[in-house]
Short mmCIF file of C-alpha atoms in Angstrom, two decimals:
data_model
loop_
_atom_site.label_atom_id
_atom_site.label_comp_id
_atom_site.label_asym_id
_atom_site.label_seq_id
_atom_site.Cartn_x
_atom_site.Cartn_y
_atom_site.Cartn_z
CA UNK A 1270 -75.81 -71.13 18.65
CA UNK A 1271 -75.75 -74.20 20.42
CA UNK A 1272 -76.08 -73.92 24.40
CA UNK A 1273 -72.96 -73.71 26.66
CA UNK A 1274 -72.94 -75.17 30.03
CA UNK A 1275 -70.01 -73.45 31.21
CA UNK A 1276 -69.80 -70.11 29.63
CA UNK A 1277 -66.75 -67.70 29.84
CA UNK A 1278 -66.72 -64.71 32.01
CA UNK A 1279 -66.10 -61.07 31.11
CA UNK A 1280 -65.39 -58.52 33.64
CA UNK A 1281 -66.62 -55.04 32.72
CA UNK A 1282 -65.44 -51.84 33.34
CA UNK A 1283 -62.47 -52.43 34.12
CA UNK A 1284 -61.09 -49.40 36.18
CA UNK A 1285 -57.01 -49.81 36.92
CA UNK A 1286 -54.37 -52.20 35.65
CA UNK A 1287 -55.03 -53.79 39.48
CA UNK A 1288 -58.54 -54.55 38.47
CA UNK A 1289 -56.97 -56.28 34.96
CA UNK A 1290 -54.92 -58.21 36.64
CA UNK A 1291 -57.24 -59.08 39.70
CA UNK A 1292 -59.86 -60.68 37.16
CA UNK A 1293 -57.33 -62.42 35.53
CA UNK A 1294 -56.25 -64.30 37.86
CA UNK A 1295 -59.61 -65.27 38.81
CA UNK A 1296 -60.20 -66.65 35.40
CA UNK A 1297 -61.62 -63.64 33.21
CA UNK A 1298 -61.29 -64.75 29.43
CA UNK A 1299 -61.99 -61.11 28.18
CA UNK A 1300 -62.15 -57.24 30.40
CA UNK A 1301 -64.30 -54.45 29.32
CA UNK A 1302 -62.69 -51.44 28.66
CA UNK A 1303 -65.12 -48.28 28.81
CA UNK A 1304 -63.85 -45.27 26.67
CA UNK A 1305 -65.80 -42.18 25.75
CA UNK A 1306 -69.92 -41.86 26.35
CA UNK A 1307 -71.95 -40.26 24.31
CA UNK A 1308 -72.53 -37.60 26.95
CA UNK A 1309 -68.63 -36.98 26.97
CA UNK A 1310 -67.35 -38.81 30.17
CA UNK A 1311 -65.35 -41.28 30.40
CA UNK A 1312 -64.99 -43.99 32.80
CA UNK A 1313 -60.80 -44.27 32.29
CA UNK A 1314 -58.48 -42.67 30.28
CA UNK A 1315 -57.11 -44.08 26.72
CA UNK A 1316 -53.72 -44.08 27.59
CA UNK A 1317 -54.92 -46.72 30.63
CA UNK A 1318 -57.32 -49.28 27.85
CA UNK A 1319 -54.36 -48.74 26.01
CA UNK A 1320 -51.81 -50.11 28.86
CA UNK A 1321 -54.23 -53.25 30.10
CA UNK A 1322 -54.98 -54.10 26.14
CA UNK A 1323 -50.82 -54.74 25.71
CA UNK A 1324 -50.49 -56.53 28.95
CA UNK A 1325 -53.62 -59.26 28.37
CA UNK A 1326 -52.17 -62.69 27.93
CA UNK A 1327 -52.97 -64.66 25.13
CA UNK A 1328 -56.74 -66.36 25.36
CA UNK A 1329 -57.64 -63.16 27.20
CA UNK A 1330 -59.73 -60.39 25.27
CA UNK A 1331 -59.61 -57.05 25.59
CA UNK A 1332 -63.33 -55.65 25.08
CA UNK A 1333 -63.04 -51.86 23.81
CA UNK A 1334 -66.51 -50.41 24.52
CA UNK A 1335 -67.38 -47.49 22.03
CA UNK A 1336 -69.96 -45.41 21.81
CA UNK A 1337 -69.40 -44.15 18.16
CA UNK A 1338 -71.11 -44.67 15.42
CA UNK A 1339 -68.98 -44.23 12.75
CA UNK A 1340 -67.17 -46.68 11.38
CA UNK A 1341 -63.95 -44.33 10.27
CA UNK A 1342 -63.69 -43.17 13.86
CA UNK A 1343 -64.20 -46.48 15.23
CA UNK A 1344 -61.24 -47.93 13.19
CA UNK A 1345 -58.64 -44.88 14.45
CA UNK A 1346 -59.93 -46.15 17.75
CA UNK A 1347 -58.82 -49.33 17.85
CA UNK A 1348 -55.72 -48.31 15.79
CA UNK A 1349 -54.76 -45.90 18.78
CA UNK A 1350 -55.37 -48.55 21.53
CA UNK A 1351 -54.44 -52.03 20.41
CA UNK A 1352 -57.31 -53.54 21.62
CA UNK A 1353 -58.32 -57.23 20.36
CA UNK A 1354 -62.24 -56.90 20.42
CA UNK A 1355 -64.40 -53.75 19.32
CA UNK A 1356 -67.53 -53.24 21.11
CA UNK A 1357 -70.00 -51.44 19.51
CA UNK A 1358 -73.07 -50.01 22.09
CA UNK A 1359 -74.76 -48.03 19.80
CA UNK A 1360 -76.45 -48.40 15.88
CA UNK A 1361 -73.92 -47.61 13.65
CA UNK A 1362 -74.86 -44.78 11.49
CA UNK A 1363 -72.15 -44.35 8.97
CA UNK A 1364 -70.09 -47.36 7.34
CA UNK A 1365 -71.21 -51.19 8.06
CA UNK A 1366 -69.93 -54.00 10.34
CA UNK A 1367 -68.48 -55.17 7.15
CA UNK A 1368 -66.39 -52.41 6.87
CA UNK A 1369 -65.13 -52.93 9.97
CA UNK A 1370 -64.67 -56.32 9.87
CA UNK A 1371 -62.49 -55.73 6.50
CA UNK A 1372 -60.45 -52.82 7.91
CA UNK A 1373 -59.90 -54.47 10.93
CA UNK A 1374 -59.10 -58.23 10.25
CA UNK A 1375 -58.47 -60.18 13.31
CA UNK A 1376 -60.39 -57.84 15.50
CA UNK A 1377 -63.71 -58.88 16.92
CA UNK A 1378 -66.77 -56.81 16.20
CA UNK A 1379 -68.86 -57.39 18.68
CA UNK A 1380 -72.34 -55.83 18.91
CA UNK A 1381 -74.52 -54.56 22.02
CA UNK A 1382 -78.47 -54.92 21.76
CA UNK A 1383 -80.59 -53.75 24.02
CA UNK A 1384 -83.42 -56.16 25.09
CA UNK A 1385 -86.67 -54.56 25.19
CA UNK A 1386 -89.34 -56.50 23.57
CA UNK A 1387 -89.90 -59.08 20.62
CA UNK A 1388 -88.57 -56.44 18.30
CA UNK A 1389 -84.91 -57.24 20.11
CA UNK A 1390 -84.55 -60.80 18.21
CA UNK A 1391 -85.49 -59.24 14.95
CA UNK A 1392 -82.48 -56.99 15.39
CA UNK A 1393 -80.18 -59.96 16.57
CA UNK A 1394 -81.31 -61.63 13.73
CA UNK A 1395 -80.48 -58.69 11.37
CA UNK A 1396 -77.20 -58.18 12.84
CA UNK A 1397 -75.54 -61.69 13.44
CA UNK A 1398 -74.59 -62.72 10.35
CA UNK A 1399 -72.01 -59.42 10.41
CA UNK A 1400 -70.24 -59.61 13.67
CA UNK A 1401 -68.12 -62.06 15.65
CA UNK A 1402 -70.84 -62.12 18.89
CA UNK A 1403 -73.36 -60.20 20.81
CA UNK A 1404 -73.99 -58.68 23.84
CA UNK A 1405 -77.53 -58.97 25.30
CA UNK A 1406 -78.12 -56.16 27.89
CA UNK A 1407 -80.90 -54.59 29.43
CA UNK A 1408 -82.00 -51.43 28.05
CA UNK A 1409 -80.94 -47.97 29.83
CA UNK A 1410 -83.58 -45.65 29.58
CA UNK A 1411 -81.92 -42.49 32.03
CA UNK A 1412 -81.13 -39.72 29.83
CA UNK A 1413 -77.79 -40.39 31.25
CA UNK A 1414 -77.24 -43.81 29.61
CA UNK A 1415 -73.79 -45.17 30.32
CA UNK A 1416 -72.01 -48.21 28.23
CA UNK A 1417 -71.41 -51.70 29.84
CA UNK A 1418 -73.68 -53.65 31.66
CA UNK A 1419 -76.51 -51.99 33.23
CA UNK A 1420 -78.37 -52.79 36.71
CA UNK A 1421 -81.51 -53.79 35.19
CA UNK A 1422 -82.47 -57.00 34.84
CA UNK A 1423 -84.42 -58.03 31.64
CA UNK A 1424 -86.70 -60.95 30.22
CA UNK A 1425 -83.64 -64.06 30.15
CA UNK A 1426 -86.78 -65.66 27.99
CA UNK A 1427 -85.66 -63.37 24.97
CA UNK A 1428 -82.13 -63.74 25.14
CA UNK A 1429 -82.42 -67.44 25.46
CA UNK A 1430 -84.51 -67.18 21.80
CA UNK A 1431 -81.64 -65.42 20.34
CA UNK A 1432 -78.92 -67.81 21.48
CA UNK A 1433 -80.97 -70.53 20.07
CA UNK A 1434 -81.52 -68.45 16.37
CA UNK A 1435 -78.29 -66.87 16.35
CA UNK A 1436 -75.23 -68.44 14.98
CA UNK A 1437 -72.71 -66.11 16.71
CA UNK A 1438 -71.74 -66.18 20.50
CA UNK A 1439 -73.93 -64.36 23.01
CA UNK A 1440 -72.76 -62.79 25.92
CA UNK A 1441 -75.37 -61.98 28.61
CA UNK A 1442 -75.21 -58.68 30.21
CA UNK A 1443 -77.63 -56.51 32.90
CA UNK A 1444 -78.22 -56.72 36.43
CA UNK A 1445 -76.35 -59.96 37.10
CA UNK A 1446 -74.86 -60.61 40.39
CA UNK A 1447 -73.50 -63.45 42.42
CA UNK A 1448 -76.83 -64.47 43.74
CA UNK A 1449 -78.74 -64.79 40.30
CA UNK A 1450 -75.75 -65.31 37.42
CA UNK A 1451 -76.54 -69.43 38.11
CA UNK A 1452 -80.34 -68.68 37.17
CA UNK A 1453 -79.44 -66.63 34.24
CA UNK A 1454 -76.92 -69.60 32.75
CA UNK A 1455 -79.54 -72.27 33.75
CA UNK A 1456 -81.94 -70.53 31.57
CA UNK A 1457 -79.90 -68.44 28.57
CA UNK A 1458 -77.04 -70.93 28.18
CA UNK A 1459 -74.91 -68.10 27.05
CA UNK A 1460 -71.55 -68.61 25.60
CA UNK A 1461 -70.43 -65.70 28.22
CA UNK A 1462 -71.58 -63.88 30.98
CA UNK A 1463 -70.68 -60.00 31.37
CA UNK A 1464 -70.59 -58.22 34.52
CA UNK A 1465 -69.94 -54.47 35.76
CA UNK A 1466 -71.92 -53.38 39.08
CA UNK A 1467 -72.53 -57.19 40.28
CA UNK A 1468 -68.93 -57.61 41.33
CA UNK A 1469 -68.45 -53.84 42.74
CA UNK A 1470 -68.75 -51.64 45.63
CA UNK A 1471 -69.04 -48.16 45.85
CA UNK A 1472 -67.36 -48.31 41.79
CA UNK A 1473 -64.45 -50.14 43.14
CA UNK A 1474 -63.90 -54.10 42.00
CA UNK A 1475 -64.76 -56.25 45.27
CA UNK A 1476 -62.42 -59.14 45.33
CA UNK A 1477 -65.07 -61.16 47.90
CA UNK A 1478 -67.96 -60.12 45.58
CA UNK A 1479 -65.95 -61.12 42.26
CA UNK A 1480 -64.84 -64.75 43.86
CA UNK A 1481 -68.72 -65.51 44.61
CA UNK A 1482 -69.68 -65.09 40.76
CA UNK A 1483 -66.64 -67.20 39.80
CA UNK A 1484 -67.88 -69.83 42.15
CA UNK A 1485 -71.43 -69.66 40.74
CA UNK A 1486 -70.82 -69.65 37.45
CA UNK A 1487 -68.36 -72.64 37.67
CA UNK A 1488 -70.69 -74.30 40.41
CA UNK A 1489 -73.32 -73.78 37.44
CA UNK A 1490 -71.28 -75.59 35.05
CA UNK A 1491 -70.77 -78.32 37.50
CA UNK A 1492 -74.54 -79.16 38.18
CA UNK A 1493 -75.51 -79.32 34.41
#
């Protein structure tokens, strides 16, 4: 995919219709809604994805982050919510992305890889050519692994490889903040940037926090 000097911003974990609407305004082109883990928790209810994914104005996205892995249960999902992009964190392990993509026409699929290694563009590679982007993210190795964007930080080097092999949209995910999401665009060139913890405080969105990564991101974009 060819490089992107200004890339678009997602805002994850979205916790409140407040929160929607807050990164809106700031100029969020897609929100990250986090249903169900794996270990059974959940960061906000369905009934509340369901409310911000009907009130999103056109050009905005609304990210449903899954943790199942099968496609049936995937599809009732979406069906339930009304949500415009699927977000897959985990391997699928019944059904394809083409499944999806054929039950669900007009919904993004959009798949999460871990970065860990070399192995990591191997399985971009593999997976591209069935979804409508990626999401780059650091791997979570606590046995309490959570979707979204992580705190970790890993090797920009790799992701950068995939953007350039790839012929889908990347998102970049983990660890970014206000004080290194310039860095991370100078060197990925993502299509989109994804934040969670970066623009938060004790869980709760911070307003000052979230204005400094618009600025950076757009002062980014400026300067290349």
């Amino acid at each position: 995919m060819e490089p992107t000097t200004r890339p678009r911003i997602k805002i994850c974990c979205i916790g409140s219709v407040e929160e929607a609407k807050q990164s809106i305004r700031y100029g969020a082109s897609a929100l990250g809604l986090v249903s169900e883990m794996s270990n059974g928790s959940s960061l906000v209810s369905e009934g509340l994805i369901a409310q911000v994914a009907s009130m999103v104005p056109p050009g905005v996205s609304s990210f449903l982050l899954t943790s199942k892995s099968d496609t049936l249960a995937i599809v009732a999902q979406q069906r339930r919510l009304g949500v415009n992009a699927i977000q897959i964190c985990d391997r699928l392990q019944y059904g394809t992305h083409g499944d999806l993509r054929q039950a669900l026409p007009g919904i993004a699929i959009v798949q999460s890889i871990s970065i860990t290694g070399e192995e990591s563009i191997k399985e971009a590679l593999f997976i591209a050519p069935h979804v409508s982007a990626l999401v780059l993210n650091s791997n979570d190795s606590s046995e309490t692994q959570e979707l979204g964007d992580t705190e970790q930080l890993h090797n920009w080097e790799i992701s950068k490889r995939i953007r350039e092999l790839v012929d889908v949209p990347v998102f970049l995910a983990g660890g970014l903040t206000p004080d290194n999401v310039a860095d991370a665009i100078q060197t990925v060139q993502p299509f989109g940037v994804d934040v969670c913890s970066g623009v938060r405080t004790q869980g709760q969105l911070d307003e000052s926090k979230l204005s400094q990564f618009f600025s950076q991101v757009y002062a980014s974009a400026d300067s290349a």
